[in-house]
Coordinates of C-alpha atoms in Angstrom, one line a residue:
Chain A
M549 CA -40.7 -12.9 -43.4
A550 CA -40.5 -10.7 -40.3
S551 CA -39.6 -13.6 -38.0
G552 CA -36.0 -12.9 -37.2
G553 CA -34.5 -14.8 -34.3
V554 CA -34.6 -11.7 -32.4
K555 CA -37.7 -12.2 -30.4
M556 CA -36.7 -15.6 -29.1
N557 CA -34.8 -14.1 -26.2
P558 CA -35.7 -15.8 -22.9
R559 CA -37.7 -13.7 -20.6
R560 CA -35.5 -14.2 -17.6
F561 CA -31.9 -14.3 -16.8
S562 CA -30.8 -17.8 -15.8
R563 CA -27.7 -19.1 -14.4
N564 CA -26.7 -21.3 -17.3
Q565 CA -26.4 -18.3 -19.5
I566 CA -23.3 -17.1 -17.6
P567 CA -20.7 -19.2 -19.4
I568 CA -21.9 -17.9 -22.8
Y569 CA -21.6 -14.3 -21.5
L570 CA -18.1 -15.1 -20.4
Y571 CA -17.2 -15.8 -24.0
I572 CA -19.3 -13.2 -25.8
I573 CA -18.8 -10.1 -23.7
P574 CA -14.9 -10.0 -23.9
I575 CA -15.0 -10.6 -27.6
A576 CA -17.7 -8.0 -28.1
V577 CA -15.6 -5.5 -26.2
F578 CA -12.5 -6.5 -28.1
M579 CA -14.3 -5.8 -31.4
G580 CA -15.6 -2.5 -30.2
L581 CA -12.1 -1.4 -29.1
P582 CA -10.9 0.1 -32.4
I583 CA -14.0 2.2 -32.7
V584 CA -13.5 3.6 -29.2
Y585 CA -9.9 4.1 -30.0
I586 CA -10.4 6.0 -33.2
I587 CA -12.8 8.4 -31.5
N588 CA -10.4 8.9 -28.6
H589 CA -7.6 9.3 -31.0
A590 CA -9.4 12.2 -32.7
L591 CA -9.9 13.9 -29.3
K592 CA -6.2 13.7 -28.3
P593 CA -4.1 16.9 -28.2
M594 CA -0.8 16.9 -30.1
D595 CA 1.5 15.7 -27.4
E596 CA -0.6 12.7 -26.6
L597 CA -0.9 11.7 -30.2
F598 CA 2.8 10.9 -30.4
A599 CA 3.1 9.6 -26.9
F600 CA 4.9 6.3 -26.6
P601 CA 3.6 3.8 -25.6
P602 CA 0.4 5.1 -27.2
R603 CA -2.4 5.8 -24.8
F604 CA -5.8 4.3 -25.2
F605 CA -8.0 7.1 -23.7
A606 CA -7.3 10.7 -24.2
A607 CA -6.2 12.2 -20.9
H608 CA -7.1 15.8 -21.9
P609 CA -9.8 15.5 -24.6
T610 CA -9.9 18.4 -27.0
F611 CA -11.7 19.3 -30.2
N612 CA -8.6 20.9 -31.6
N613 CA -8.2 18.3 -34.3
F614 CA -11.7 18.9 -35.6
Y615 CA -11.0 22.6 -35.5
N616 CA -7.8 22.2 -37.4
L617 CA -9.6 20.0 -40.0
F618 CA -12.0 22.8 -40.9
A619 CA -9.4 25.5 -40.5
S620 CA -7.0 24.0 -42.9
A621 CA -9.9 23.6 -45.2
S622 CA -10.6 27.3 -45.2
N623 CA -6.9 27.9 -45.9
S624 CA -7.1 26.1 -49.2
S625 CA -9.2 27.8 -51.9
I626 CA -12.1 25.5 -51.6
P627 CA -14.1 25.3 -48.4
V628 CA -14.8 21.9 -46.9
S629 CA -18.5 22.5 -47.3
R630 CA -18.0 22.3 -51.1
Y631 CA -16.5 18.8 -50.8
A632 CA -19.3 17.8 -48.4
F633 CA -21.9 19.2 -50.8
N634 CA -20.4 17.2 -53.7
S635 CA -20.4 14.1 -51.6
I636 CA -24.0 14.5 -50.6
I637 CA -25.2 15.1 -54.2
V638 CA -23.2 12.1 -55.5
T639 CA -24.2 9.8 -52.7
I640 CA -27.9 10.6 -52.9
A641 CA -27.9 10.2 -56.7
V642 CA -26.1 6.9 -56.7
V643 CA -28.0 5.4 -53.8
F644 CA -31.4 6.4 -55.4
L645 CA -30.5 5.3 -58.9
S646 CA -28.8 2.2 -57.9
V647 CA -31.6 1.0 -55.7
F648 CA -34.1 1.8 -58.4
F649 CA -32.2 -0.1 -61.2
S650 CA -31.4 -3.0 -58.9
T651 CA -35.0 -3.5 -57.9
L652 CA -36.1 -3.3 -61.5
A653 CA -33.4 -5.8 -62.5
G654 CA -34.0 -8.0 -59.5
F655 CA -37.7 -8.2 -60.2
A656 CA -37.0 -9.2 -63.8
L657 CA -34.3 -11.7 -62.8
S658 CA -36.4 -13.2 -60.1
K659 CA -39.9 -13.3 -61.5
M660 CA -39.9 -13.0 -65.2
R661 CA -38.9 -15.4 -67.9
F662 CA -36.7 -14.3 -70.7
K663 CA -33.7 -15.5 -72.6
L664 CA -30.2 -14.8 -71.2
K665 CA -31.6 -14.5 -67.7
F666 CA -29.3 -17.0 -66.1
M667 CA -26.3 -15.7 -68.0
L668 CA -27.0 -12.1 -66.9
F669 CA -27.1 -13.2 -63.2
E670 CA -23.8 -15.0 -63.7
V671 CA -22.3 -11.8 -65.1
N672 CA -23.5 -10.1 -61.9
N673 CA -21.8 -12.8 -59.7
A674 CA -18.6 -12.4 -61.6
A675 CA -18.7 -8.6 -61.2
L676 CA -19.3 -9.3 -57.5
M677 CA -15.8 -10.7 -57.0
F678 CA -13.8 -8.7 -59.5
V679 CA -11.2 -6.2 -58.4
A680 CA -12.3 -2.7 -59.5
V681 CA -8.8 -1.4 -59.8
A682 CA -8.1 -3.7 -62.7
V683 CA -10.6 -2.0 -65.0
S684 CA -10.1 1.6 -64.0
I685 CA -8.2 2.5 -67.2
P686 CA -10.8 1.2 -69.6
R687 CA -13.4 2.9 -67.3
Y688 CA -11.5 6.1 -67.6
L689 CA -11.4 5.8 -71.4
T690 CA -15.1 5.1 -71.5
I691 CA -15.9 8.1 -69.4
A692 CA -13.6 10.3 -71.5
R693 CA -15.3 9.1 -74.6
I694 CA -18.8 9.8 -73.3
G695 CA -17.5 13.2 -72.4
I696 CA -18.4 13.4 -68.8
L697 CA -14.9 13.7 -67.3
D698 CA -14.8 16.2 -64.5
T699 CA -18.6 16.3 -64.0
Y700 CA -20.9 14.8 -61.3
L701 CA -21.8 12.1 -63.8
A702 CA -18.3 10.8 -63.7
H703 CA -18.8 10.1 -60.0
I704 CA -22.3 8.7 -60.4
L705 CA -22.4 6.5 -63.5
P706 CA -19.5 4.1 -62.7
L707 CA -20.9 3.3 -59.3
I708 CA -24.6 2.8 -60.1
A709 CA -24.2 -0.9 -61.0
M710 CA -23.9 -2.4 -57.5
P711 CA -23.6 -6.1 -57.9
V712 CA -24.0 -6.7 -54.2
A713 CA -27.2 -4.8 -54.0
L714 CA -28.7 -6.6 -57.0
F715 CA -27.7 -9.9 -55.5
L716 CA -29.4 -9.3 -52.2
I717 CA -32.5 -7.7 -53.7
K718 CA -32.9 -10.5 -56.2
Q719 CA -32.6 -13.1 -53.4
F720 CA -35.3 -11.3 -51.4
I721 CA -37.7 -11.0 -54.3
D722 CA -37.3 -14.7 -54.8
Q723 CA -39.1 -15.1 -51.5
V724 CA -42.2 -13.1 -52.6
P725 CA -44.8 -15.8 -53.4
D726 CA -45.7 -16.0 -57.0
A727 CA -49.4 -16.4 -56.0
L728 CA -49.3 -12.8 -54.8
L729 CA -48.1 -11.5 -58.2
E730 CA -50.6 -13.7 -60.0
A731 CA -53.4 -12.3 -57.8
A732 CA -52.3 -8.8 -58.7
Q733 CA -52.2 -9.7 -62.4
I734 CA -55.7 -11.2 -62.3
E735 CA -56.9 -7.9 -60.8
G736 CA -55.5 -6.3 -63.9
A737 CA -52.2 -4.9 -62.7
G738 CA -49.5 -4.6 -65.3
P739 CA -45.8 -5.4 -64.6
F740 CA -45.1 -1.8 -63.6
T741 CA -48.0 -1.7 -61.2
V742 CA -47.0 -5.0 -59.7
Y743 CA -43.5 -3.6 -59.3
R744 CA -44.6 -0.5 -57.6
R745 CA -47.5 -1.7 -55.5
V746 CA -46.5 -5.3 -54.6
I747 CA -42.8 -5.8 -55.0
I748 CA -41.5 -2.5 -53.5
P749 CA -43.5 -2.6 -50.3
L750 CA -42.6 -6.2 -49.7
I751 CA -38.9 -5.9 -50.1
K752 CA -38.3 -2.8 -48.0
P753 CA -35.7 -4.5 -45.8
A754 CA -33.7 -5.5 -48.8
I755 CA -33.9 -2.0 -50.1
A756 CA -32.6 -0.7 -46.8
T757 CA -29.7 -3.1 -46.9
G758 CA -28.9 -2.3 -50.5
A759 CA -29.1 1.4 -49.7
I760 CA -26.7 1.0 -46.8
L761 CA -24.2 -1.0 -48.7
T762 CA -24.3 1.4 -51.7
F763 CA -24.1 4.3 -49.3
Q764 CA -20.9 3.2 -47.7
Q765 CA -19.3 2.3 -51.0
V766 CA -20.1 5.7 -52.5
W767 CA -19.5 7.8 -49.4
N768 CA -16.1 6.3 -48.9
N769 CA -15.2 6.2 -52.6
V770 CA -11.9 8.0 -53.3
E771 CA -11.3 6.4 -56.7
T772 CA -13.7 8.4 -58.8
S773 CA -12.4 11.7 -57.5
N774 CA -8.9 10.5 -58.1
L775 CA -9.3 9.2 -61.6
F776 CA -12.2 10.8 -63.3
T777 CA -12.0 14.4 -62.1
S778 CA -9.2 16.9 -62.2
S779 CA -10.7 20.1 -60.7
E780 CA -10.8 20.3 -56.9
S781 CA -14.3 21.8 -56.9
I782 CA -15.9 18.7 -58.1
R783 CA -14.2 16.2 -55.8
T784 CA -15.7 14.5 -52.8
L785 CA -15.3 14.7 -49.1
A786 CA -13.8 11.2 -48.9
F787 CA -11.1 12.3 -51.3
Y788 CA -10.4 15.4 -49.4
L789 CA -10.1 13.7 -46.1
N790 CA -8.0 11.0 -47.6
T791 CA -5.3 13.6 -48.5
F792 CA -4.6 14.0 -44.8
S793 CA -4.1 10.4 -44.0
A794 CA -2.2 9.9 -47.3
G795 CA -0.2 13.0 -46.2
G796 CA 0.6 13.8 -49.8
A797 CA -1.6 16.0 -52.0
T798 CA -2.1 18.9 -49.6
G799 CA 1.5 19.3 -48.9
S800 CA 4.0 17.9 -46.4
A801 CA 3.2 20.6 -43.8
N802 CA 0.2 18.4 -43.0
A803 CA 2.4 15.4 -42.3
V804 CA 2.8 16.1 -38.5
Q805 CA -0.4 17.9 -37.9
G806 CA -2.0 15.4 -40.3
Q807 CA -1.9 12.7 -37.6
G808 CA -4.6 14.4 -35.6
I809 CA -6.5 15.7 -38.5
A810 CA -6.6 12.3 -40.1
A811 CA -8.0 10.8 -37.0
A812 CA -10.6 13.6 -36.8
A813 CA -11.4 13.1 -40.5
S814 CA -12.0 9.4 -40.2
V815 CA -14.5 10.1 -37.4
V816 CA -16.2 12.6 -39.6
M817 CA -16.4 10.0 -42.4
F818 CA -17.8 7.2 -40.3
I819 CA -20.4 9.0 -38.3
P820 CA -22.9 9.1 -41.2
N821 CA -22.4 5.4 -41.8
L822 CA -22.9 4.7 -38.1
L823 CA -26.1 6.8 -37.9
L824 CA -27.6 5.3 -41.1
F825 CA -26.8 1.8 -39.9
I826 CA -28.2 2.2 -36.4
N827 CA -31.3 3.7 -38.0
M828 CA -31.8 0.8 -40.3
Q829 CA -30.2 -2.1 -38.5
S830 CA -33.3 -4.1 -37.7
S831 CA -34.2 -4.2 -41.4
V832 CA -30.6 -5.1 -42.3
M833 CA -30.5 -7.9 -39.9
N834 CA -33.7 -9.3 -41.5
T835 CA -32.3 -9.2 -45.0
M836 CA -29.0 -10.6 -44.3
A837 CA -30.5 -13.5 -42.4
H838 CA -33.0 -14.1 -45.1
S839 CA -31.1 -13.6 -48.2
G840 CA -32.2 -16.9 -49.6
L841 CA -30.9 -18.9 -46.8
K842 CA -34.1 -19.9 -45.3
Chain B
M1113 CA -44.8 -22.8 -55.2
A1114 CA -44.4 -25.6 -57.6
S1115 CA -47.9 -26.9 -57.1
K1116 CA -49.5 -23.5 -57.7
K1117 CA -47.6 -23.3 -60.9
R1118 CA -48.8 -26.7 -62.1
A1119 CA -52.3 -25.7 -61.3
R1120 CA -52.1 -22.6 -63.4
N1121 CA -50.5 -24.1 -66.4
P1122 CA -53.3 -26.0 -68.1
H1123 CA -55.6 -23.1 -67.4
D1124 CA -53.8 -20.6 -69.7
K1125 CA -52.2 -23.0 -72.1
H1126 CA -53.9 -21.6 -75.1
R1127 CA -52.4 -18.2 -74.7
L1128 CA -49.1 -19.2 -73.4
S1129 CA -47.0 -18.1 -76.3
G1130 CA -48.5 -14.7 -76.3
R1131 CA -48.0 -14.3 -72.6
R1132 CA -44.4 -15.5 -72.7
L1133 CA -43.6 -13.1 -75.5
R1134 CA -44.9 -10.3 -73.4
E1135 CA -43.0 -11.5 -70.3
W1136 CA -39.8 -11.5 -72.3
G1137 CA -40.5 -8.0 -73.5
Y1138 CA -41.0 -6.7 -70.0
G1139 CA -38.1 -8.7 -68.7
Y1140 CA -35.8 -6.9 -71.1
V1141 CA -37.4 -3.5 -70.3
F1142 CA -36.9 -4.0 -66.5
I1143 CA -33.3 -5.2 -66.9
L1144 CA -32.2 -2.8 -69.5
P1145 CA -30.8 0.1 -67.3
W1146 CA -28.8 -2.4 -65.3
A1147 CA -27.6 -4.3 -68.3
V1148 CA -26.5 -1.1 -70.0
G1149 CA -24.5 -0.1 -67.0
I1150 CA -22.9 -3.4 -66.5
S1151 CA -21.9 -3.7 -70.1
V1152 CA -20.4 -0.3 -70.4
F1153 CA -18.6 -0.2 -67.1
F1154 CA -17.9 -3.9 -66.5
L1155 CA -18.0 -6.1 -69.5
Y1156 CA -16.5 -3.7 -72.0
A1157 CA -13.9 -2.7 -69.4
C1158 CA -13.0 -6.3 -68.7
A1159 CA -12.5 -7.0 -72.4
R1160 CA -10.3 -4.0 -72.8
S1161 CA -8.2 -4.9 -69.8
I1162 CA -7.6 -8.4 -71.3
Q1163 CA -6.4 -6.6 -74.4
Y1164 CA -4.1 -4.4 -72.4
A1165 CA -2.7 -7.4 -70.5
L1166 CA -1.6 -8.8 -73.8
S1167 CA -0.1 -5.6 -75.1
D1168 CA 2.4 -2.9 -74.5
V1169 CA 0.4 0.1 -73.6
R1170 CA 2.0 3.6 -73.7
L1171 CA 0.5 7.0 -73.1
T1172 CA 2.6 8.9 -75.6
N1173 CA 0.4 11.2 -77.5
G1174 CA -2.8 9.3 -77.0
L1175 CA -2.9 5.6 -76.2
S1176 CA -0.7 3.4 -78.2
I1177 CA -1.4 -0.3 -77.9
T1178 CA 1.1 -2.8 -79.3
Y1179 CA 0.1 -6.5 -79.2
Q1180 CA 2.9 -8.5 -77.6
G1181 CA 1.4 -11.8 -76.5
F1182 CA 2.1 -13.0 -73.1
A1183 CA 5.2 -10.9 -72.6
N1184 CA 3.7 -9.1 -69.6
F1185 CA 2.8 -12.3 -67.9
V1186 CA 6.3 -13.6 -68.5
N1187 CA 7.8 -10.5 -67.1
I1188 CA 5.7 -10.7 -64.0
F1189 CA 7.1 -14.1 -63.1
T1190 CA 10.7 -13.6 -64.3
T1191 CA 11.7 -10.0 -63.8
D1192 CA 9.4 -8.7 -61.1
N1193 CA 10.8 -9.5 -57.6
T1194 CA 8.0 -8.2 -55.5
F1195 CA 4.7 -9.2 -57.1
P1196 CA 5.2 -13.0 -57.2
V1197 CA 6.3 -12.9 -53.6
A1198 CA 3.2 -10.9 -52.7
L1199 CA 1.0 -13.3 -54.5
M1200 CA 2.6 -16.2 -52.6
S1201 CA 2.1 -14.5 -49.2
F1202 CA -1.5 -13.6 -50.2
A1203 CA -2.1 -17.3 -50.9
T1204 CA -0.5 -18.5 -47.6
G1205 CA -2.4 -15.7 -45.8
L1206 CA -5.6 -17.2 -47.2
I1207 CA -4.7 -20.7 -46.0
L1208 CA -4.1 -19.3 -42.6
R1209 CA -6.9 -16.9 -42.3
V1210 CA -9.9 -18.4 -44.1
P1211 CA -10.1 -21.4 -41.7
I1212 CA -9.7 -19.2 -38.7
I1213 CA -12.4 -16.7 -39.8
V1214 CA -14.8 -19.5 -40.7
A1215 CA -14.2 -21.4 -37.5
F1216 CA -14.5 -18.2 -35.4
A1217 CA -17.7 -17.3 -37.2
L1218 CA -19.2 -20.7 -36.5
I1219 CA -18.3 -20.6 -32.8
M1220 CA -19.7 -17.1 -32.5
A1221 CA -22.8 -18.1 -34.4
L1222 CA -23.3 -21.0 -32.0
L1223 CA -22.9 -18.7 -29.0
L1224 CA -25.1 -16.1 -30.4
N1225 CA -27.8 -18.6 -31.3
S1226 CA -28.0 -19.9 -27.7
K1227 CA -30.7 -18.5 -25.5
I1228 CA -29.3 -15.5 -23.8
R1229 CA -30.6 -12.1 -23.1
A1230 CA -29.7 -9.1 -25.2
R1231 CA -29.0 -11.4 -28.1
A1232 CA -30.1 -8.9 -30.7
L1233 CA -27.7 -6.4 -29.2
F1234 CA -24.7 -8.7 -29.5
R1235 CA -25.6 -9.6 -33.1
V1236 CA -25.5 -5.9 -33.9
V1237 CA -22.1 -5.5 -32.2
F1238 CA -20.7 -8.3 -34.3
F1239 CA -22.2 -7.0 -37.5
L1240 CA -21.3 -3.4 -36.9
P1241 CA -17.7 -3.6 -38.1
V1242 CA -18.9 -4.8 -41.6
I1243 CA -20.9 -1.7 -42.0
I1244 CA -18.6 1.0 -40.7
A1245 CA -15.1 -0.4 -41.3
T1246 CA -14.6 0.3 -44.9
G1247 CA -12.6 2.7 -47.0
P1248 CA -10.8 5.6 -45.4
V1249 CA -11.8 4.7 -41.9
M1250 CA -10.3 1.2 -42.1
D1251 CA -7.2 2.6 -43.8
E1252 CA -6.8 5.1 -41.0
L1253 CA -7.2 2.4 -38.4
T1254 CA -4.6 0.1 -39.9
R1255 CA -2.3 3.0 -40.4
Q1256 CA -2.6 3.8 -36.7
G1257 CA -1.9 0.2 -35.9
V1258 CA -5.2 -0.1 -34.1
A1259 CA -5.9 -3.3 -35.9
S1260 CA -3.2 -5.0 -33.8
V1261 CA -4.1 -3.1 -30.5
P1262 CA -0.5 -2.0 -29.9
M1263 CA -0.5 -2.0 -26.2
V1264 CA -1.9 -5.5 -25.9
N1265 CA 0.4 -6.6 -28.6
Q1266 CA 3.7 -5.3 -27.3
A1267 CA 3.3 -5.5 -23.5
T1268 CA 1.3 -8.5 -22.5
I1269 CA 1.3 -10.8 -25.5
G1270 CA 4.9 -10.1 -26.3
A1271 CA 6.0 -11.1 -22.9
L1272 CA 3.8 -14.2 -23.0
L1273 CA 5.1 -15.3 -26.3
G1274 CA 8.7 -14.8 -25.3
T1275 CA 8.3 -17.9 -23.1
L1276 CA 7.4 -20.0 -26.1
P1277 CA 9.8 -21.5 -28.6
Q1278 CA 10.1 -19.2 -31.6
W1279 CA 8.6 -21.5 -34.2
I1280 CA 5.4 -21.5 -32.3
G1281 CA 5.6 -17.9 -31.1
E1282 CA 6.2 -16.4 -34.5
P1283 CA 2.9 -17.4 -36.3
I1284 CA 0.9 -16.7 -33.2
Q1285 CA 2.4 -13.2 -33.0
E1286 CA 1.5 -12.8 -36.7
L1287 CA -2.0 -13.8 -35.9
F1288 CA -2.3 -11.5 -33.0
S1289 CA -1.0 -8.6 -35.0
S1290 CA -4.0 -8.8 -37.3
L1291 CA -6.4 -10.5 -34.9
I1292 CA -9.0 -7.7 -34.8
L1293 CA -8.9 -7.5 -38.6
I1294 CA -9.7 -11.2 -38.7
L1295 CA -12.5 -10.7 -36.2
W1296 CA -13.8 -7.8 -38.2
Y1297 CA -14.0 -9.8 -41.3
S1298 CA -16.4 -12.3 -39.8
G1299 CA -19.6 -10.3 -39.4
V1300 CA -21.4 -11.5 -42.5
Q1301 CA -20.2 -15.0 -42.0
I1302 CA -21.6 -15.1 -38.4
L1303 CA -25.0 -14.0 -39.8
I1304 CA -24.9 -16.7 -42.5
F1305 CA -24.2 -19.3 -39.9
I1306 CA -26.9 -18.1 -37.6
A1307 CA -29.4 -18.3 -40.4
G1308 CA -28.2 -21.9 -41.1
L1309 CA -28.4 -22.9 -37.4
Q1310 CA -31.9 -21.7 -37.2
K1311 CA -32.9 -24.2 -39.8
V1312 CA -32.0 -27.1 -37.6
P1313 CA -35.3 -28.4 -36.2
K1314 CA -35.4 -28.5 -32.4
D1315 CA -36.8 -32.0 -32.2
V1316 CA -33.7 -33.4 -33.9
Y1317 CA -31.6 -32.2 -30.9
E1318 CA -34.3 -33.6 -28.6
A1319 CA -34.1 -36.9 -30.3
A1320 CA -30.4 -37.0 -30.2
R1321 CA -30.4 -36.2 -26.5
I1322 CA -32.9 -38.9 -25.8
D1323 CA -30.7 -41.4 -27.6
G1324 CA -28.0 -40.4 -25.2
A1325 CA -25.9 -38.0 -27.3
S1326 CA -23.9 -35.4 -25.4
A1327 CA -23.8 -31.8 -26.5
W1328 CA -20.4 -32.4 -28.1
E1329 CA -21.7 -35.4 -30.0
S1330 CA -24.8 -33.7 -31.2
F1331 CA -22.7 -30.8 -32.5
W1332 CA -20.7 -33.1 -34.7
K1333 CA -23.6 -35.4 -35.7
V1334 CA -26.4 -32.9 -36.1
T1335 CA -25.2 -29.3 -36.2
L1336 CA -22.2 -29.6 -38.4
P1337 CA -23.8 -31.6 -41.2
T1338 CA -26.6 -29.1 -41.3
V1339 CA -24.4 -26.1 -41.6
K1340 CA -21.9 -27.8 -44.0
P1341 CA -23.2 -26.0 -47.1
M1342 CA -22.9 -22.7 -45.1
I1343 CA -19.2 -23.5 -44.5
L1344 CA -18.5 -23.6 -48.2
L1345 CA -20.6 -20.5 -48.7
N1346 CA -18.7 -18.7 -46.0
A1347 CA -15.3 -19.9 -47.2
V1348 CA -16.1 -18.5 -50.6
Y1349 CA -17.4 -15.2 -49.1
T1350 CA -14.3 -14.9 -47.0
I1351 CA -11.9 -15.4 -49.9
V1352 CA -13.8 -12.9 -52.0
A1353 CA -13.9 -10.4 -49.1
L1354 CA -10.1 -10.8 -48.4
A1355 CA -9.3 -10.6 -52.1
T1356 CA -11.2 -7.4 -52.7
S1357 CA -10.5 -5.5 -49.5
G1358 CA -8.8 -2.2 -49.5
Q1359 CA -6.1 -3.5 -47.2
N1360 CA -4.9 -5.9 -49.8
E1361 CA -1.3 -5.3 -50.6
I1362 CA -1.7 -6.7 -54.2
I1363 CA -4.4 -4.2 -55.1
T1364 CA -2.1 -1.4 -54.0
M1365 CA 0.6 -2.8 -56.2
I1366 CA -1.6 -3.0 -59.2
Y1367 CA -2.8 0.5 -58.5
D1368 CA 0.8 1.8 -58.2
N1369 CA 1.9 0.2 -61.4
M1370 CA -1.0 2.0 -63.1
F1371 CA -0.8 5.5 -61.6
N1372 CA 2.2 6.0 -59.4
S1373 CA 4.8 7.6 -61.7
A1374 CA 7.7 6.6 -59.5
V1375 CA 7.2 2.8 -59.7
R1376 CA 4.8 2.2 -62.6
R1377 CA 5.6 -0.3 -65.3
G1378 CA 2.7 0.6 -67.5
Y1379 CA -1.0 -0.2 -67.9
G1380 CA -0.4 -3.4 -69.8
Y1381 CA 1.8 -4.7 -67.1
A1382 CA -0.7 -3.7 -64.4
A1383 CA -3.6 -5.3 -66.3
A1384 CA -1.6 -8.5 -66.6
M1385 CA -1.0 -8.3 -62.8
A1386 CA -4.7 -8.0 -62.2
W1387 CA -5.5 -11.0 -64.3
A1388 CA -2.7 -13.1 -62.7
Y1389 CA -4.2 -12.1 -59.4
A1390 CA -7.7 -13.0 -60.6
L1391 CA -6.4 -16.4 -61.5
V1392 CA -5.0 -17.0 -58.0
V1393 CA -8.3 -15.9 -56.5
S1394 CA -10.2 -18.3 -58.7
A1395 CA -7.7 -21.1 -57.9
A1396 CA -8.4 -20.4 -54.2
L1397 CA -12.1 -20.6 -54.8
A1398 CA -11.7 -23.8 -56.7
V1399 CA -9.7 -25.3 -53.8
A1400 CA -12.4 -24.3 -51.4
F1401 CA -15.0 -26.0 -53.6
L1402 CA -13.0 -29.2 -53.9
L1403 CA -12.3 -29.4 -50.1
L1404 CA -15.7 -28.5 -48.9
R1405 CA -18.0 -29.9 -51.4
D1406 CA -20.6 -32.5 -50.6
K1407 CA -19.0 -35.7 -51.8
S1408 CA -22.3 -37.3 -52.6
D1409 CA -23.3 -34.7 -55.1
R1410 CA -21.5 -34.3 -58.4
K1411 CA -23.0 -30.9 -59.3
V1412 CA -21.9 -29.2 -56.2
V1413 CA -21.8 -25.8 -57.7
Y1414 CA -25.4 -25.9 -58.7
E1415 CA -26.4 -27.5 -55.5
Q1416 CA -24.8 -24.7 -53.5
R1417 CA -26.3 -22.2 -55.8
R1418 CA -29.8 -23.6 -55.2
I1419 CA -29.3 -23.2 -51.5
V1420 CA -28.2 -19.7 -52.0
M1421 CA -30.8 -18.7 -54.5
K1422 CA -33.7 -20.9 -53.5
G1423 CA -36.4 -19.2 -55.5
G1424 CA -34.2 -18.3 -58.5
Y1425 CA -33.4 -21.9 -59.3
Y1426 CA -37.1 -22.7 -59.6
N1427 CA -37.6 -19.7 -61.9
D1428 CA -34.8 -20.5 -64.3
G1429 CA -37.0 -22.5 -66.5
K1430 CA -34.9 -25.6 -66.0
Q1431 CA -37.5 -27.7 -64.4

């Protein structure tokens, strides 16, 4: 399972690799450009932000935009740390619960026999490709009826069912040999013990992937704050930062200054993603490459 | 796997029914939390949104829903003069982009699968956009026009394209203006292709070379047939990714019709838009299946599914 293609690199550099590099390196640079650009953009002082033609690298890098971001936050009644705190609570809860439920469901769908199993997986596949916006009104009504509007639960509950995570985790559990489970069963392990002691340790890469995908969906989610909450103190960082790039909710005074702040905000948003991904990338590579395609 | 199962079966035949009952029970226990979530927040919501699509929904003191048949759908295609156009351009965009993304992904997978140093690093670079480029970050990037790399776009490419006749230049310019986006959408596809390419046994290439096949020939005769199922899988993935991405103009329209008080035409109308959109996406998926299916196999869908979910198929109790 751990055999990625990664270790097949040739030991030495040989001349016939050069043409391949000629293709790959420019494209890799090309793909990296926007990331470099957005970081540079965040570091530009005001006059450079509006320079035309736009500059790629900041000539006089400054942290002013970041400073403004947090300063304008303290102008409003709610400090930015409040939004960040909300985001962290919500993200941790959703990632944890969603991984937990997805592994349980993935284990059942993959290794157990029961009626409706095939249909349930089809439902998951349908949910995979459905546009979430279309069902936001009924979701709102459901949340209103349960009575969790304007609470953390309104952020958490709608996002827990992550079809992508379940799909990947189920594919990965499929590759755990049945013999292993049977052996555990013969030793007297019940389904919960098998789940905890056999399945979970074996599918760690899939869990890492599911966690990353869930994380980026939750961390970047603006919709739950927009629709299911009305008081500012319960909204998330993504929502707050989005008000700058949208230029609306916090007032039109932000429209000009907002350029720089929005750039700073998007850097703030993507750095946790980046760190998490770099941290877990080797496991992710394994899952993606092995999600049932072997 | 299969042989182990056969070996086990006669052994516990006498207690099979009891065992199966227990497995069912545990299966339901394990799947229950997920099933509750998906029924409350997806299935129920879907059912309601179909109801809305067929009704006039108003928010005057509470929610009043008046059934009115297909009126919303009729309105979409007769009175709305932006949405059908947007649907059309989405469809043509798919026709243009899906082949490019899939072809690009295949080429990159071939390059990344060849023996070079630092291959793992390059794979990360090509997968990185998938991970970080979602939500607000991506919106910000497109808003800044970074996706088109303005300098390259205006100065160099613009001058270059000026020398071409317009009917060639125009589509190419269009492509360039979203080139990075297209490249960024291909991360997962590249990985899927790499996984597919690694399944091709080395000795097949060896044999082809001994028989005198050039690299070009062995690509068409060996590589391509092997990755053909992946091409379908990738096309489907690409369509779904493009259809559900935050950059999608149609999703914005649906959203505005629901919540933006300046332009909205009501929830019922927006729900009908969403379902019309869902139909177009399904049609695109159906076309992809028809074009790329393996002609020798009637039950393509199941065949593809078995490739995607190897173990699952075996476990579905269909054997």
